Amino acid sequence: KLSGGTVTASNAIIGGGFLGNPGTGGLGTFEQTGGTFQTGFLNMGGGGFAQKGQGNYTLSSGQLIIDNNLVMGNGVGGTAQFIQTGGSVQVNSPGFGAYVQNGTYAMSGGTLNVAHTLFVGFESGYTGNFTQTGSASVTVVTDLTVGGASPLTPNIAGIGNYTLGSA
């Protein structure tokens, strides 16, 4: 739990498996109620070659700064859940951005700023859900892609759902 101060990491994996043991995944939870967490990459629910990882992140206050990509629910059977009720998330990747591949990003407050593309349900076999309600604010500089395919598997797209409401 991060409630104040600053945590800096080159890369962060929440709910992933160890690369030397690719047949297992882990369960990871990160709760942020204040302070600043800055990382190069944030990989939730998978991580490298992990299978069936589950990553959970809750942000109620503070700042999450990701210098490159946010990837949620990658790997075989990996899932992720990001719940944001406040605070700010900045995804600064100049080339890709934020991937809600297999899991849910639920925002009811705070801000999400993506310097490039926000992908929801991207890649073959994945289902991504993004819910934006209340006072939540989302800014995407380049593209918002809901349900898309990778250039590696152009004929097999993921399933994406984006819900914008006032609840």
mmCIF file with all atom_site columns, C-alpha atoms in Angstrom:
data_model
loop_
_atom_site.group_PDB
_atom_site.id
_atom_site.type_symbol
_atom_site.label_atom_id
_atom_site.label_alt_id
_atom_site.label_comp_id
_atom_site.label_asym_id
_atom_site.label_entity_id
_atom_site.label_seq_id
_atom_site.pdbx_PDB_ins_code
_atom_site.Cartn_x
_atom_site.Cartn_y
_atom_site.Cartn_z
_atom_site.occupancy
_atom_site.B_iso_or_equiv
_atom_site.pdbx_formal_charge
_atom_site.auth_seq_id
_atom_site.auth_comp_id
_atom_site.auth_asym_id
_atom_site.auth_atom_id
_atom_site.pdbx_PDB_model_num
ATOM 1   C CA . LYS A 1 1   ? 0.000   0.000   0.000   1.00 0.00 ? 1   LYS A CA 1
ATOM 2   C CA . LEU A 1 2   ? 1.348   3.399   -1.005  1.00 0.00 ? 2   LEU A CA 1
ATOM 3   C CA . SER A 1 3   ? -0.137  6.252   1.036   1.00 0.00 ? 3   SER A CA 1
ATOM 4   C CA . GLY A 1 4   ? 2.619   8.858   0.681   1.00 0.00 ? 4   GLY A CA 1
ATOM 5   C CA . GLY A 1 5   ? 6.121   9.435   -0.549  1.00 0.00 ? 5   GLY A CA 1
ATOM 6   C CA . THR A 1 6   ? 7.549   8.222   -3.831  1.00 0.00 ? 6   THR A CA 1
ATOM 7   C CA . VAL A 1 7   ? 8.221   4.768   -5.275  1.00 0.00 ? 7   VAL A CA 1
ATOM 8   C CA . THR A 1 8   ? 10.290  4.514   -8.471  1.00 0.00 ? 8   THR A CA 1
ATOM 9   C CA . ALA A 1 9   ? 10.820  1.259   -10.402 1.00 0.00 ? 9   ALA A CA 1
ATOM 10  C CA . SER A 1 10  ? 12.310  0.521   -13.823 1.00 0.00 ? 10  SER A CA 1
ATOM 11  C CA . ASN A 1 11  ? 9.433   -1.882  -14.489 1.00 0.00 ? 11  ASN A CA 1
ATOM 12  C CA . ALA A 1 12  ? 6.570   -3.207  -12.373 1.00 0.00 ? 12  ALA A CA 1
ATOM 13  C CA . ILE A 1 13  ? 4.723   -6.516  -12.678 1.00 0.00 ? 13  ILE A CA 1
ATOM 14  C CA . ILE A 1 14  ? 1.589   -6.972  -10.574 1.00 0.00 ? 14  ILE A CA 1
ATOM 15  C CA . GLY A 1 15  ? 0.139   -10.475 -10.643 1.00 0.00 ? 15  GLY A CA 1
ATOM 16  C CA . GLY A 1 16  ? 2.619   -12.049 -12.995 1.00 0.00 ? 16  GLY A CA 1
ATOM 17  C CA . GLY A 1 17  ? 4.674   -15.166 -13.014 1.00 0.00 ? 17  GLY A CA 1
ATOM 18  C CA . PHE A 1 18  ? 8.392   -15.629 -12.865 1.00 0.00 ? 18  PHE A CA 1
ATOM 19  C CA . LEU A 1 19  ? 9.988   -15.844 -16.308 1.00 0.00 ? 19  LEU A CA 1
ATOM 20  C CA . GLY A 1 20  ? 11.902  -18.977 -15.325 1.00 0.00 ? 20  GLY A CA 1
ATOM 21  C CA . ASN A 1 21  ? 8.620   -20.750 -14.524 1.00 0.00 ? 21  ASN A CA 1
ATOM 22  C CA . PRO A 1 22  ? 6.311   -19.787 -17.393 1.00 0.00 ? 22  PRO A CA 1
ATOM 23  C CA . GLY A 1 23  ? 3.532   -22.223 -16.481 1.00 0.00 ? 23  GLY A CA 1
ATOM 24  C CA . THR A 1 24  ? 2.383   -20.305 -13.431 1.00 0.00 ? 24  THR A CA 1
ATOM 25  C CA . GLY A 1 25  ? 0.936   -16.906 -12.738 1.00 0.00 ? 25  GLY A CA 1
ATOM 26  C CA . GLY A 1 26  ? 0.579   -14.961 -9.559  1.00 0.00 ? 26  GLY A CA 1
ATOM 27  C CA . LEU A 1 27  ? -1.986  -12.861 -7.751  1.00 0.00 ? 27  LEU A CA 1
ATOM 28  C CA . GLY A 1 28  ? -0.841  -9.328  -7.083  1.00 0.00 ? 28  GLY A CA 1
ATOM 29  C CA . THR A 1 29  ? -2.592  -6.320  -5.553  1.00 0.00 ? 29  THR A CA 1
ATOM 30  C CA . PHE A 1 30  ? -1.343  -2.737  -5.326  1.00 0.00 ? 30  PHE A CA 1
ATOM 31  C CA . GLU A 1 31  ? -3.321  -0.110  -3.417  1.00 0.00 ? 31  GLU A CA 1
ATOM 32  C CA . GLN A 1 32  ? -2.450  3.573   -3.769  1.00 0.00 ? 32  GLN A CA 1
ATOM 33  C CA . THR A 1 33  ? -4.106  6.140   -1.504  1.00 0.00 ? 33  THR A CA 1
ATOM 34  C CA . GLY A 1 34  ? -1.521  8.892   -1.977  1.00 0.00 ? 34  GLY A CA 1
ATOM 35  C CA . GLY A 1 35  ? 2.030   9.614   -3.003  1.00 0.00 ? 35  GLY A CA 1
ATOM 36  C CA . THR A 1 36  ? 3.670   9.039   -6.377  1.00 0.00 ? 36  THR A CA 1
ATOM 37  C CA . PHE A 1 37  ? 4.457   5.745   -8.092  1.00 0.00 ? 37  PHE A CA 1
ATOM 38  C CA . GLN A 1 38  ? 6.622   6.056   -11.212 1.00 0.00 ? 38  GLN A CA 1
ATOM 39  C CA . THR A 1 39  ? 7.620   3.113   -13.393 1.00 0.00 ? 39  THR A CA 1
ATOM 40  C CA . GLY A 1 40  ? 8.901   2.430   -16.888 1.00 0.00 ? 40  GLY A CA 1
ATOM 41  C CA . PHE A 1 41  ? 6.308   -0.249  -17.701 1.00 0.00 ? 41  PHE A CA 1
ATOM 42  C CA . LEU A 1 42  ? 3.352   -1.456  -15.672 1.00 0.00 ? 42  LEU A CA 1
ATOM 43  C CA . ASN A 1 43  ? 2.341   -5.013  -16.543 1.00 0.00 ? 43  ASN A CA 1
ATOM 44  C CA . MET A 1 44  ? -0.674  -6.439  -14.714 1.00 0.00 ? 44  MET A CA 1
ATOM 45  C CA . GLY A 1 45  ? -2.026  -9.983  -14.883 1.00 0.00 ? 45  GLY A CA 1
ATOM 46  C CA . GLY A 1 46  ? 0.574   -11.830 -16.897 1.00 0.00 ? 46  GLY A CA 1
ATOM 47  C CA . GLY A 1 47  ? 4.052   -10.468 -17.240 1.00 0.00 ? 47  GLY A CA 1
ATOM 48  C CA . GLY A 1 48  ? 6.388   -11.985 -19.769 1.00 0.00 ? 48  GLY A CA 1
ATOM 49  C CA . PHE A 1 49  ? 5.470   -15.609 -20.320 1.00 0.00 ? 49  PHE A CA 1
ATOM 50  C CA . ALA A 1 50  ? 3.283   -16.035 -17.232 1.00 0.00 ? 50  ALA A CA 1
ATOM 51  C CA . GLN A 1 51  ? -0.016  -17.829 -17.492 1.00 0.00 ? 51  GLN A CA 1
ATOM 52  C CA . LYS A 1 52  ? -3.177  -17.081 -15.542 1.00 0.00 ? 52  LYS A CA 1
ATOM 53  C CA . GLY A 1 53  ? -1.779  -14.147 -13.585 1.00 0.00 ? 53  GLY A CA 1
ATOM 54  C CA . GLN A 1 54  ? -4.250  -11.798 -11.846 1.00 0.00 ? 54  GLN A CA 1
ATOM 55  C CA . GLY A 1 55  ? -3.257  -8.184  -11.256 1.00 0.00 ? 55  GLY A CA 1
ATOM 56  C CA . ASN A 1 56  ? -5.306  -5.676  -9.248  1.00 0.00 ? 56  ASN A CA 1
ATOM 57  C CA . TYR A 1 57  ? -4.602  -1.958  -8.788  1.00 0.00 ? 57  TYR A CA 1
ATOM 58  C CA . THR A 1 58  ? -6.722  0.529   -6.850  1.00 0.00 ? 58  THR A CA 1
ATOM 59  C CA . LEU A 1 59  ? -6.017  4.247   -6.969  1.00 0.00 ? 59  LEU A CA 1
ATOM 60  C CA . SER A 1 60  ? -7.995  6.648   -4.804  1.00 0.00 ? 60  SER A CA 1
ATOM 61  C CA . SER A 1 61  ? -5.467  9.493   -4.535  1.00 0.00 ? 61  SER A CA 1
ATOM 62  C CA . GLY A 1 62  ? -1.965  10.306  -5.668  1.00 0.00 ? 62  GLY A CA 1
ATOM 63  C CA . GLN A 1 63  ? -0.127  10.002  -8.937  1.00 0.00 ? 63  GLN A CA 1
ATOM 64  C CA . LEU A 1 64  ? 0.769   7.008   -11.119 1.00 0.00 ? 64  LEU A CA 1
ATOM 65  C CA . ILE A 1 65  ? 3.285   7.886   -13.826 1.00 0.00 ? 65  ILE A CA 1
ATOM 66  C CA . ILE A 1 66  ? 4.091   5.235   -16.453 1.00 0.00 ? 66  ILE A CA 1
ATOM 67  C CA . ASP A 1 67  ? 6.928   6.246   -18.752 1.00 0.00 ? 67  ASP A CA 1
ATOM 68  C CA . ASN A 1 68  ? 6.106   3.626   -21.392 1.00 0.00 ? 68  ASN A CA 1
ATOM 69  C CA . ASN A 1 69  ? 3.166   1.199   -21.572 1.00 0.00 ? 69  ASN A CA 1
ATOM 70  C CA . LEU A 1 70  ? 0.396   0.048   -19.276 1.00 0.00 ? 70  LEU A CA 1
ATOM 71  C CA . VAL A 1 71  ? -0.528  -3.550  -20.180 1.00 0.00 ? 71  VAL A CA 1
ATOM 72  C CA . MET A 1 72  ? -3.475  -5.235  -18.467 1.00 0.00 ? 72  MET A CA 1
ATOM 73  C CA . GLY A 1 73  ? -4.231  -8.943  -18.847 1.00 0.00 ? 73  GLY A CA 1
ATOM 74  C CA . ASN A 1 74  ? -1.572  -10.291 -21.128 1.00 0.00 ? 74  ASN A CA 1
ATOM 75  C CA . GLY A 1 75  ? -0.228  -13.817 -21.265 1.00 0.00 ? 75  GLY A CA 1
ATOM 76  C CA . VAL A 1 76  ? -2.351  -16.936 -21.585 1.00 0.00 ? 76  VAL A CA 1
ATOM 77  C CA . GLY A 1 77  ? -5.299  -16.548 -19.223 1.00 0.00 ? 77  GLY A CA 1
ATOM 78  C CA . GLY A 1 78  ? -3.961  -13.406 -17.555 1.00 0.00 ? 78  GLY A CA 1
ATOM 79  C CA . THR A 1 79  ? -6.516  -10.901 -16.246 1.00 0.00 ? 79  THR A CA 1
ATOM 80  C CA . ALA A 1 80  ? -6.330  -7.504  -14.607 1.00 0.00 ? 80  ALA A CA 1
ATOM 81  C CA . GLN A 1 81  ? -8.555  -5.028  -12.817 1.00 0.00 ? 81  GLN A CA 1
ATOM 82  C CA . PHE A 1 82  ? -7.762  -1.332  -12.321 1.00 0.00 ? 82  PHE A CA 1
ATOM 83  C CA . ILE A 1 83  ? -10.157 0.667   -10.147 1.00 0.00 ? 83  ILE A CA 1
ATOM 84  C CA . GLN A 1 84  ? -9.631  4.423   -10.098 1.00 0.00 ? 84  GLN A CA 1
ATOM 85  C CA . THR A 1 85  ? -11.786 6.583   -7.838  1.00 0.00 ? 85  THR A CA 1
ATOM 86  C CA . GLY A 1 86  ? -9.405  9.546   -7.740  1.00 0.00 ? 86  GLY A CA 1
ATOM 87  C CA . GLY A 1 87  ? -5.834  10.595  -8.367  1.00 0.00 ? 87  GLY A CA 1
ATOM 88  C CA . SER A 1 88  ? -4.118  10.773  -11.724 1.00 0.00 ? 88  SER A CA 1
ATOM 89  C CA . VAL A 1 89  ? -2.632  8.271   -14.156 1.00 0.00 ? 89  VAL A CA 1
ATOM 90  C CA . GLN A 1 90  ? -0.231  9.431   -16.845 1.00 0.00 ? 90  GLN A CA 1
ATOM 91  C CA . VAL A 1 91  ? 0.832   6.956   -19.577 1.00 0.00 ? 91  VAL A CA 1
ATOM 92  C CA . ASN A 1 92  ? 3.681   8.638   -21.445 1.00 0.00 ? 92  ASN A CA 1
ATOM 93  C CA . SER A 1 93  ? 4.546   6.053   -24.121 1.00 0.00 ? 93  SER A CA 1
ATOM 94  C CA . PRO A 1 94  ? 5.369   7.838   -27.363 1.00 0.00 ? 94  PRO A CA 1
ATOM 95  C CA . GLY A 1 95  ? 4.648   4.777   -29.508 1.00 0.00 ? 95  GLY A CA 1
ATOM 96  C CA . PHE A 1 96  ? 1.888   2.645   -27.988 1.00 0.00 ? 96  PHE A CA 1
ATOM 97  C CA . GLY A 1 97  ? 0.125   3.503   -24.738 1.00 0.00 ? 97  GLY A CA 1
ATOM 98  C CA . ALA A 1 98  ? -2.378  1.748   -22.516 1.00 0.00 ? 98  ALA A CA 1
ATOM 99  C CA . TYR A 1 99  ? -3.694  -1.755  -23.256 1.00 0.00 ? 99  TYR A CA 1
ATOM 100 C CA . VAL A 1 100 ? -6.786  -3.033  -21.448 1.00 0.00 ? 100 VAL A CA 1
ATOM 101 C CA . GLN A 1 101 ? -6.367  -6.412  -23.102 1.00 0.00 ? 101 GLN A CA 1
ATOM 102 C CA . ASN A 1 102 ? -8.079  -8.896  -20.809 1.00 0.00 ? 102 ASN A CA 1
ATOM 103 C CA . GLY A 1 103 ? -9.716  -7.245  -17.836 1.00 0.00 ? 103 GLY A CA 1
ATOM 104 C CA . THR A 1 104 ? -11.435 -4.103  -16.621 1.00 0.00 ? 104 THR A CA 1
ATOM 105 C CA . TYR A 1 105 ? -10.434 -0.502  -16.050 1.00 0.00 ? 105 TYR A CA 1
ATOM 106 C CA . ALA A 1 106 ? -13.184 1.167   -13.992 1.00 0.00 ? 106 ALA A CA 1
ATOM 107 C CA . MET A 1 107 ? -12.989 4.936   -13.389 1.00 0.00 ? 107 MET A CA 1
ATOM 108 C CA . SER A 1 108 ? -15.393 6.914   -11.237 1.00 0.00 ? 108 SER A CA 1
ATOM 109 C CA . GLY A 1 109 ? -13.058 9.818   -10.493 1.00 0.00 ? 109 GLY A CA 1
ATOM 110 C CA . GLY A 1 110 ? -9.627  11.217  -11.199 1.00 0.00 ? 110 GLY A CA 1
ATOM 111 C CA . THR A 1 111 ? -7.842  11.624  -14.512 1.00 0.00 ? 111 THR A CA 1
ATOM 112 C CA . LEU A 1 112 ? -6.285  9.313   -17.083 1.00 0.00 ? 112 LEU A CA 1
ATOM 113 C CA . ASN A 1 113 ? -3.986  10.879  -19.673 1.00 0.00 ? 113 ASN A CA 1
ATOM 114 C CA . VAL A 1 114 ? -2.585  8.662   -22.429 1.00 0.00 ? 114 VAL A CA 1
ATOM 115 C CA . ALA A 1 115 ? 0.112   10.224  -24.617 1.00 0.00 ? 115 ALA A CA 1
ATOM 116 C CA . HIS A 1 116 ? -0.565  7.877   -27.523 1.00 0.00 ? 116 HIS A CA 1
ATOM 117 C CA . THR A 1 117 ? -3.290  5.195   -27.873 1.00 0.00 ? 117 THR A CA 1
ATOM 118 C CA . LEU A 1 118 ? -5.782  3.607   -25.483 1.00 0.00 ? 118 LEU A CA 1
ATOM 119 C CA . PHE A 1 119 ? -6.561  0.047   -26.614 1.00 0.00 ? 119 PHE A CA 1
ATOM 120 C CA . VAL A 1 120 ? -9.592  -1.731  -25.102 1.00 0.00 ? 120 VAL A CA 1
ATOM 121 C CA . GLY A 1 121 ? -9.975  -5.422  -25.993 1.00 0.00 ? 121 GLY A CA 1
ATOM 122 C CA . PHE A 1 122 ? -6.958  -5.508  -28.235 1.00 0.00 ? 122 PHE A CA 1
ATOM 123 C CA . GLU A 1 123 ? -5.455  -8.774  -29.486 1.00 0.00 ? 123 GLU A CA 1
ATOM 124 C CA . SER A 1 124 ? -6.803  -12.181 -30.327 1.00 0.00 ? 124 SER A CA 1
ATOM 125 C CA . GLY A 1 125 ? -8.824  -13.925 -27.626 1.00 0.00 ? 125 GLY A CA 1
ATOM 126 C CA . TYR A 1 126 ? -8.939  -10.992 -25.200 1.00 0.00 ? 126 TYR A CA 1
ATOM 127 C CA . THR A 1 127 ? -11.938 -9.115  -23.815 1.00 0.00 ? 127 THR A CA 1
ATOM 128 C CA . GLY A 1 128 ? -11.289 -5.653  -22.424 1.00 0.00 ? 128 GLY A CA 1
ATOM 129 C CA . ASN A 1 129 ? -13.774 -3.445  -20.589 1.00 0.00 ? 129 ASN A CA 1
ATOM 130 C CA . PHE A 1 130 ? -13.434 0.257   -19.808 1.00 0.00 ? 130 PHE A CA 1
ATOM 131 C CA . THR A 1 131 ? -16.043 2.035   -17.682 1.00 0.00 ? 131 THR A CA 1
ATOM 132 C CA . GLN A 1 132 ? -15.980 5.801   -17.140 1.00 0.00 ? 132 GLN A CA 1
ATOM 133 C CA . THR A 1 133 ? -18.506 7.326   -14.733 1.00 0.00 ? 133 THR A CA 1
ATOM 134 C CA . GLY A 1 134 ? -18.873 10.194  -12.284 1.00 0.00 ? 134 GLY A CA 1
ATOM 135 C CA . SER A 1 135 ? -16.254 12.926  -12.477 1.00 0.00 ? 135 SER A CA 1
ATOM 136 C CA . ALA A 1 136 ? -13.653 10.746  -14.240 1.00 0.00 ? 136 ALA A CA 1
ATOM 137 C CA . SER A 1 137 ? -11.761 12.450  -17.057 1.00 0.00 ? 137 SER A CA 1
ATOM 138 C CA . VAL A 1 138 ? -9.958  10.639  -19.894 1.00 0.00 ? 138 VAL A CA 1
ATOM 139 C CA . THR A 1 139 ? -7.643  12.286  -22.423 1.00 0.00 ? 139 THR A CA 1
ATOM 140 C CA . VAL A 1 140 ? -6.161  10.243  -25.274 1.00 0.00 ? 140 VAL A CA 1
ATOM 141 C CA . VAL A 1 141 ? -3.755  12.107  -27.550 1.00 0.00 ? 141 VAL A CA 1
ATOM 142 C CA . THR A 1 142 ? -3.750  9.797   -30.590 1.00 0.00 ? 142 THR A CA 1
ATOM 143 C CA . ASP A 1 143 ? -6.352  7.013   -30.877 1.00 0.00 ? 143 ASP A CA 1
ATOM 144 C CA . LEU A 1 144 ? -9.013  5.259   -28.846 1.00 0.00 ? 144 LEU A CA 1
ATOM 145 C CA . THR A 1 145 ? -9.275  1.691   -30.202 1.00 0.00 ? 145 THR A CA 1
ATOM 146 C CA . VAL A 1 146 ? -12.133 -0.436  -28.855 1.00 0.00 ? 146 VAL A CA 1
ATOM 147 C CA . GLY A 1 147 ? -11.861 -4.035  -30.086 1.00 0.00 ? 147 GLY A CA 1
ATOM 148 C CA . GLY A 1 148 ? -8.906  -4.419  -32.374 1.00 0.00 ? 148 GLY A CA 1
ATOM 149 C CA . ALA A 1 149 ? -6.391  -6.779  -33.887 1.00 0.00 ? 149 ALA A CA 1
ATOM 150 C CA . SER A 1 150 ? -2.637  -6.937  -33.786 1.00 0.00 ? 150 SER A CA 1
ATOM 151 C CA . PRO A 1 151 ? -0.662  -6.750  -37.032 1.00 0.00 ? 151 PRO A CA 1
ATOM 152 C CA . LEU A 1 152 ? 0.543   -10.253 -36.092 1.00 0.00 ? 152 LEU A CA 1
ATOM 153 C CA . THR A 1 153 ? -3.039  -11.615 -36.082 1.00 0.00 ? 153 THR A CA 1
ATOM 154 C CA . PRO A 1 154 ? -4.981  -9.150  -38.267 1.00 0.00 ? 154 PRO A CA 1
ATOM 155 C CA . ASN A 1 155 ? -7.962  -11.471 -38.820 1.00 0.00 ? 155 ASN A CA 1
ATOM 156 C CA . ILE A 1 156 ? -8.580  -12.262 -35.138 1.00 0.00 ? 156 ILE A CA 1
ATOM 157 C CA . ALA A 1 157 ? -9.555  -9.216  -33.126 1.00 0.00 ? 157 ALA A CA 1
ATOM 158 C CA . GLY A 1 158 ? -10.206 -8.841  -29.442 1.00 0.00 ? 158 GLY A CA 1
ATOM 159 C CA . ILE A 1 159 ? -13.546 -7.809  -27.945 1.00 0.00 ? 159 ILE A CA 1
ATOM 160 C CA . GLY A 1 160 ? -13.708 -4.314  -26.467 1.00 0.00 ? 160 GLY A CA 1
ATOM 161 C CA . ASN A 1 161 ? -16.408 -2.536  -24.470 1.00 0.00 ? 161 ASN A CA 1
ATOM 162 C CA . TYR A 1 162 ? -16.275 1.143   -23.503 1.00 0.00 ? 162 TYR A CA 1
ATOM 163 C CA . THR A 1 163 ? -19.068 2.403   -21.251 1.00 0.00 ? 163 THR A CA 1
ATOM 164 C CA . LEU A 1 164 ? -19.485 6.109   -20.600 1.00 0.00 ? 164 LEU A CA 1
ATOM 165 C CA . GLY A 1 165 ? -22.094 6.919   -17.948 1.00 0.00 ? 165 GLY A CA 1
ATOM 166 C CA . SER A 1 166 ? -23.010 9.393   -15.249 1.00 0.00 ? 166 SER A CA 1
ATOM 167 C CA . ALA A 1 167 ? -23.403 7.084   -12.236 1.00 0.00 ? 167 ALA A CA 1
#
